Coordinates of C-alpha atoms and ligand atoms in Angstrom, one line a residue:
X5 CA -4.9 -44.5 78.7
X6 CA -5.9 -45.1 82.3
X7 CA -6.5 -48.7 83.4
X8 CA -8.0 -49.7 86.8
X9 CA -8.1 -53.3 87.9
X10 CA -10.2 -54.5 90.9
X11 CA -9.2 -57.9 92.4
X12 CA -9.1 -59.7 95.7
X13 CA -5.6 -60.7 94.7
X14 CA -3.9 -57.5 93.6
X15 CA -0.5 -59.2 93.8
X16 CA -1.6 -61.4 90.9
X17 CA -1.3 -58.3 88.6
X18 CA 2.4 -57.8 89.5
X19 CA 3.7 -59.0 86.1
X20 CA 2.2 -55.8 84.6
X21 CA 5.2 -54.0 86.2
X22 CA 7.5 -55.9 83.8
X23 CA 8.6 -55.8 80.2
X24 CA 6.9 -53.5 77.7
X25 CA 3.8 -52.8 79.8
X26 CA 6.0 -52.0 82.8
X27 CA 8.1 -49.6 80.7
X28 CA 5.0 -48.0 79.2
X29 CA 3.8 -47.3 82.8
X30 CA 7.2 -45.8 83.7
X31 CA 7.2 -43.7 80.5
X32 CA 3.8 -42.3 81.3
X33 CA 2.1 -43.9 78.2
X34 CA -0.2 -45.9 80.4
X35 CA -1.5 -45.3 83.9
X36 CA -2.4 -48.5 85.7
X37 CA -3.9 -48.8 89.2
X38 CA -4.7 -52.0 90.9
X39 CA -7.3 -51.9 93.7
X40 CA -7.8 -54.5 96.4
X41 CA -11.6 -55.3 96.6
X42 CA -11.3 -56.1 100.3
X43 CA -10.4 -52.5 101.1
X44 CA -14.0 -51.7 100.1
X45 CA -15.6 -54.1 102.7
X46 CA -16.9 -52.9 106.0
X47 CA -16.9 -56.0 108.2
X48 CA -14.0 -57.1 110.3
X49 CA -13.5 -60.3 108.2
X50 CA -13.4 -58.2 105.0
X51 CA -16.0 -60.5 103.4
X52 CA -16.4 -60.4 99.7
X53 CA -18.6 -63.6 99.1
X54 CA -21.7 -65.3 100.2
X55 CA -23.8 -68.3 99.4
X56 CA -25.9 -68.3 96.2
X57 CA -29.6 -67.6 96.2
X58 CA -31.4 -70.7 94.9
X59 CA -28.8 -73.0 96.3
X60 CA -26.0 -74.8 94.5
X61 CA -22.2 -75.2 94.8
X62 CA -19.8 -72.4 95.4
X63 CA -20.0 -68.8 96.5
X64 CA -21.0 -65.6 94.8
X65 CA -19.2 -62.2 95.1
X66 CA -21.3 -59.8 97.2
X67 CA -22.6 -56.6 95.5
X68 CA -21.7 -54.0 98.1
X69 CA -17.9 -54.1 98.0
X70 CA -18.0 -54.0 94.2
X71 CA -20.4 -51.0 94.2
X72 CA -18.0 -49.2 96.6
X73 CA -15.0 -50.0 94.5
X74 CA -16.5 -49.1 91.2
X75 CA -18.1 -45.9 92.6
X76 CA -14.7 -44.8 94.0
X77 CA -13.1 -45.3 90.6
X78 CA -16.0 -43.5 88.8
X79 CA -15.7 -40.6 91.4
X80 CA -11.9 -40.3 90.8
X81 CA -12.6 -39.9 87.1
X82 CA -15.2 -37.2 87.6
X83 CA -12.7 -35.3 89.9
X84 CA -10.0 -35.5 87.2
X85 CA -12.5 -34.4 84.5
X86 CA -13.7 -31.4 86.6
X87 CA -10.2 -30.3 87.3
X88 CA -9.5 -30.3 83.5
X89 CA -7.1 -33.2 83.9
X90 CA -6.4 -36.1 81.5
X91 CA -10.0 -37.3 81.8
X92 CA -11.5 -34.3 79.8
X93 CA -11.1 -33.4 76.2
X94 CA -11.4 -30.0 74.4
X95 CA -14.5 -31.3 72.6
X96 CA -16.6 -31.9 75.7
X97 CA -16.9 -34.3 78.6
X98 CA -14.7 -37.4 78.7
X99 CA -16.1 -40.6 77.3
X100 CA -17.7 -43.0 79.7
X101 CA -15.1 -45.6 80.8
X102 CA -15.5 -49.2 79.7
X103 CA -16.0 -51.7 82.4
X104 CA -14.6 -55.0 81.2
X105 CA -16.0 -57.9 83.2
X106 CA -13.9 -61.1 82.5
X107 CA -16.3 -64.0 82.3
X108 CA -16.4 -67.3 80.4
X109 CA -20.0 -66.2 79.5
X110 CA -18.8 -63.0 77.8
X111 CA -18.1 -62.1 74.2
X112 CA -14.8 -63.6 72.9
X113 CA -11.7 -61.5 73.2
X114 CA -9.7 -61.2 70.0
X115 CA -7.4 -58.8 68.2
X116 CA -10.2 -56.7 66.8
X117 CA -11.6 -56.1 70.3
X118 CA -8.1 -55.4 71.5
X119 CA -7.8 -52.6 68.9
X120 CA -11.3 -51.3 69.8
X121 CA -10.5 -51.2 73.5
X122 CA -7.1 -49.6 72.8
X123 CA -9.0 -46.5 71.5
X124 CA -10.6 -45.9 75.0
X125 CA -9.5 -43.3 77.5
X126 CA -10.2 -45.5 80.5
X127 CA -10.7 -49.2 81.0
X128 CA -11.8 -50.7 84.3
X129 CA -11.4 -54.5 84.8
X130 CA -13.5 -56.3 87.5
X131 CA -11.9 -59.6 88.4
X132 CA -14.5 -62.1 89.5
X133 CA -13.7 -65.2 91.7
X134 CA -15.7 -68.1 93.0
X135 CA -18.9 -68.4 90.9
X136 CA -18.7 -64.8 89.7
X137 CA -20.1 -61.4 90.7
X138 CA -23.7 -60.8 91.8
X139 CA -25.5 -60.0 88.5
X140 CA -27.0 -56.8 89.8
X141 CA -23.6 -55.3 90.0
X142 CA -23.2 -55.8 86.2
X143 CA -26.7 -54.2 85.6
X144 CA -26.1 -51.3 88.0
X145 CA -22.6 -50.5 86.6
X146 CA -24.2 -49.4 83.4
X147 CA -25.0 -46.1 85.2
X148 CA -21.3 -45.3 85.3
X149 CA -19.6 -47.4 82.7
X150 CA -20.1 -49.0 79.3
X151 CA -20.2 -52.6 80.4
X152 CA -18.5 -55.4 78.4
X153 CA -18.5 -59.0 79.7
X154 CA -15.5 -60.5 77.9
X155 CA -14.2 -64.1 77.7
X156 CA -10.6 -65.1 77.1
X157 CA -11.8 -68.4 75.5
X158 CA -14.1 -71.3 75.9
X159 CA -12.7 -72.7 79.1
X160 CA -13.1 -71.8 82.8
X161 CA -10.3 -70.1 84.9
X162 CA -10.4 -69.7 88.7
X163 CA -10.5 -65.9 88.5
X164 CA -10.4 -62.9 86.2
X165 CA -6.8 -62.0 86.9
X166 CA -5.2 -64.2 84.3
X167 CA -7.7 -63.0 81.7
X168 CA -6.8 -59.3 82.7
X169 CA -3.1 -60.0 82.3
X170 CA -3.7 -61.3 78.8
X171 CA -6.1 -58.5 77.8
X172 CA -4.0 -55.6 79.2
X173 CA -0.9 -56.9 77.4
X174 CA -2.8 -57.3 74.1
X175 CA -4.4 -53.9 74.4
X176 CA -1.4 -52.1 76.0
X177 CA 1.0 -53.1 73.2
X178 CA -1.3 -51.3 70.7
X179 CA -1.0 -48.0 72.4
X180 CA 1.2 -45.5 70.5
X181 CA 4.9 -45.7 71.6
X182 CA 4.6 -49.0 73.6
X183 CA 6.1 -51.3 70.9
X184 CA 9.4 -49.8 69.7
X185 CA 8.8 -50.5 66.0
X186 CA 5.1 -50.0 65.1
X187 CA 5.7 -52.0 61.9
X188 CA 5.9 -55.2 64.0
X189 CA 2.2 -54.6 64.8
X190 CA 1.3 -54.7 61.1
X191 CA 2.8 -58.0 60.1
X192 CA 1.6 -60.3 62.8
X193 CA -1.0 -63.0 63.3
X194 CA -4.6 -61.7 63.3
X195 CA -3.6 -58.2 62.0
X196 CA -5.0 -59.1 58.5
X197 CA -7.2 -62.1 59.3
X198 CA -4.4 -64.6 58.7
X199 CA -1.8 -66.2 60.9
X200 CA 1.8 -65.0 60.6
X201 CA 4.4 -66.8 58.4
X202 CA 7.2 -68.8 60.0
X203 CA 10.2 -66.8 61.1
X204 CA 13.9 -67.7 61.3
X205 CA 17.2 -66.3 62.5
X206 CA 20.9 -67.1 62.4
X207 CA 22.5 -69.6 61.9
X208 CA 21.2 -70.4 58.4
X209 CA 21.8 -74.1 59.0
X210 CA 21.0 -75.7 62.4
X211 CA 20.9 -79.4 63.3
X212 CA 20.6 -80.4 59.6
X213 CA 17.7 -77.9 59.1
X214 CA 18.1 -75.1 56.6
X215 CA 16.4 -71.8 56.6
X216 CA 14.2 -71.6 53.4
X217 CA 16.5 -70.5 50.6
X218 CA 14.3 -67.7 49.4
X219 CA 14.8 -65.9 52.7
X220 CA 18.6 -65.7 52.0
X221 CA 18.1 -64.6 48.4
X222 CA 17.8 -60.9 49.0
X223 CA 14.9 -60.8 46.5
X224 CA 12.3 -58.8 48.5
X225 CA 9.5 -59.4 46.0
X226 CA 10.0 -63.2 46.2
X227 CA 10.4 -63.1 50.0
X228 CA 7.1 -61.1 50.3
X229 CA 5.3 -63.6 48.1
X230 CA 6.7 -66.6 50.0
X231 CA 5.6 -65.1 53.3
X232 CA 2.1 -64.4 52.0
X233 CA 1.8 -68.0 50.7
X234 CA 3.1 -69.4 54.0
X235 CA 0.4 -67.3 55.8
X236 CA -2.3 -69.0 53.6
X237 CA -0.8 -72.5 54.2
X238 CA -0.4 -72.1 57.9
X239 CA -3.9 -70.6 58.3
X240 CA -5.4 -73.3 56.2
X241 CA -3.7 -76.0 58.2
X242 CA -4.3 -74.6 61.7
X243 CA -7.2 -72.2 61.5
X244 CA -9.5 -72.9 58.5
X245 CA -12.2 -71.0 60.4
X246 CA -10.2 -67.8 59.7
X247 CA -10.1 -68.5 56.0
X248 CA -13.8 -69.0 55.9
X249 CA -14.3 -65.5 57.3
X250 CA -11.5 -63.9 55.2
X251 CA -12.5 -61.1 52.8
X252 CA -11.2 -62.3 49.5
X253 CA -11.9 -59.0 47.7
X254 CA -8.2 -57.8 47.8
X255 CA -6.6 -61.0 46.7
X256 CA -4.0 -60.8 43.9
X257 CA -3.8 -63.3 41.1
X258 CA -0.8 -64.9 42.8
X259 CA -2.7 -65.2 46.1
X260 CA -5.6 -66.9 44.3
X261 CA -3.2 -69.4 42.7
X262 CA -1.6 -70.1 46.0
X263 CA -5.0 -70.6 47.6
X264 CA -6.1 -72.7 44.7
X265 CA -3.2 -75.1 45.4
X266 CA -4.4 -75.4 49.0
X267 CA -7.9 -76.3 47.8
X268 CA -9.6 -72.9 48.1
X269 CA -11.6 -71.1 45.5
X270 CA -13.1 -67.6 45.7
X271 CA -16.9 -67.7 45.6
X272 CA -18.9 -64.4 46.0
X273 CA -15.9 -62.6 47.6
X274 CA -15.3 -65.4 50.1
X275 CA -13.0 -68.4 50.3
X276 CA -14.6 -71.8 49.9
X277 CA -12.8 -75.0 50.4
X278 CA -13.2 -77.5 47.6
X279 CA -14.9 -80.7 48.9
X280 CA -12.5 -83.6 49.3
X281 CA -9.5 -81.4 48.8
X282 CA -6.8 -82.3 51.4
X283 CA -5.0 -79.1 52.6
X284 CA -1.8 -81.1 53.4
X285 CA -1.4 -82.3 49.8
Ligands
SAM308 N1 -19.6 -69.8 87.3 C1 -18.9 -69.1 86.2 C2 -19.5 -69.7 84.9 O1 -19.7 -70.8 84.8 O2 -19.7 -68.9 83.9 C3 -17.4 -69.3 86.2 C4 -16.8 -68.6 87.4 S1 -15.1 -68.7 87.3 C5 -14.7 -70.1 88.3 C6 -14.5 -67.3 88.3 C7 -14.1 -66.1 87.5 O3 -13.0 -66.4 86.7 C8 -15.1 -65.5 86.7 O4 -16.0 -64.7 87.4 C9 -14.3 -64.7 85.7 O5 -13.9 -63.5 86.3 C10 -13.0 -65.5 85.6 N2 -13.0 -66.4 84.4 C11 -13.2 -67.7 84.3 N3 -13.1 -68.2 83.1 C12 -12.9 -67.1 82.3 C13 -12.7 -66.9 80.9 N4 -12.7 -67.9 80.0 N5 -12.5 -65.6 80.4 C14 -12.5 -64.6 81.3 N6 -12.6 -64.7 82.6 C15 -12.8 -65.9 83.1

């Protein structure tokens, strides 16, 4: 995968040189280029913002530097494709890259979207600042990119860089070979619509707190059942919204019993919480 990030603070993306993502870049599993938006300005002050039409507080990012930056990234891709490089496939022309525009007004980023974006050949991230990027850039970009405004969550950051750090890490760790043991991607929160069970390591007793006995039993069936039930309990306590969306079709009888104890019944293939049933009981 190739990732391009455009920002007025390229140094903000330095953590992507560290840890698993940094190693993936060194190992050639991920090509990541960070571009300074100001290098695409033409005035001596390297201006990237101006006052908003219609008035109001704050500044808006000017369209021209963004157009120059995104055109240069699109042109680099075309050059690679024409030379038969990594941008082309044997089946035909390369897929249009996805332009991810971080924005609190975008669709919510989640694990499903991380998996979807991890399938792409090229992702381009446009980090907004101030009040955001002139809307015409987003419309015009559709000529070169599949455009996806994406929000990290329902709050407002100062810029897109923090959102890009989170998204690139979530997407990058799904690329083949990035995480040493691919099994660890299977059993984790949000992989199956539930939160992960609690985890423990040595010592088995610490400050008067013992690891649940079942985990020391060596009985793999019982351990799997305990973990599954802990997933249900934790999800019911912390994220009941996930249980409301959970597909109950594949639940075992033991799962249904555990969920019943938590106050959940299966109705028409979905979990429904019994009225007046307290989850913490
Ligand atoms: N005026 C914008 C609004 O109300 O929708 C907020 C602009 S915000 C101060 C500046 C930039 O931070 C945005 O252009 C975007 O790149 C980034 N940003 C802020 N909150 C974000 C979020 N929740 N998810 C993704 N990016 C965000």
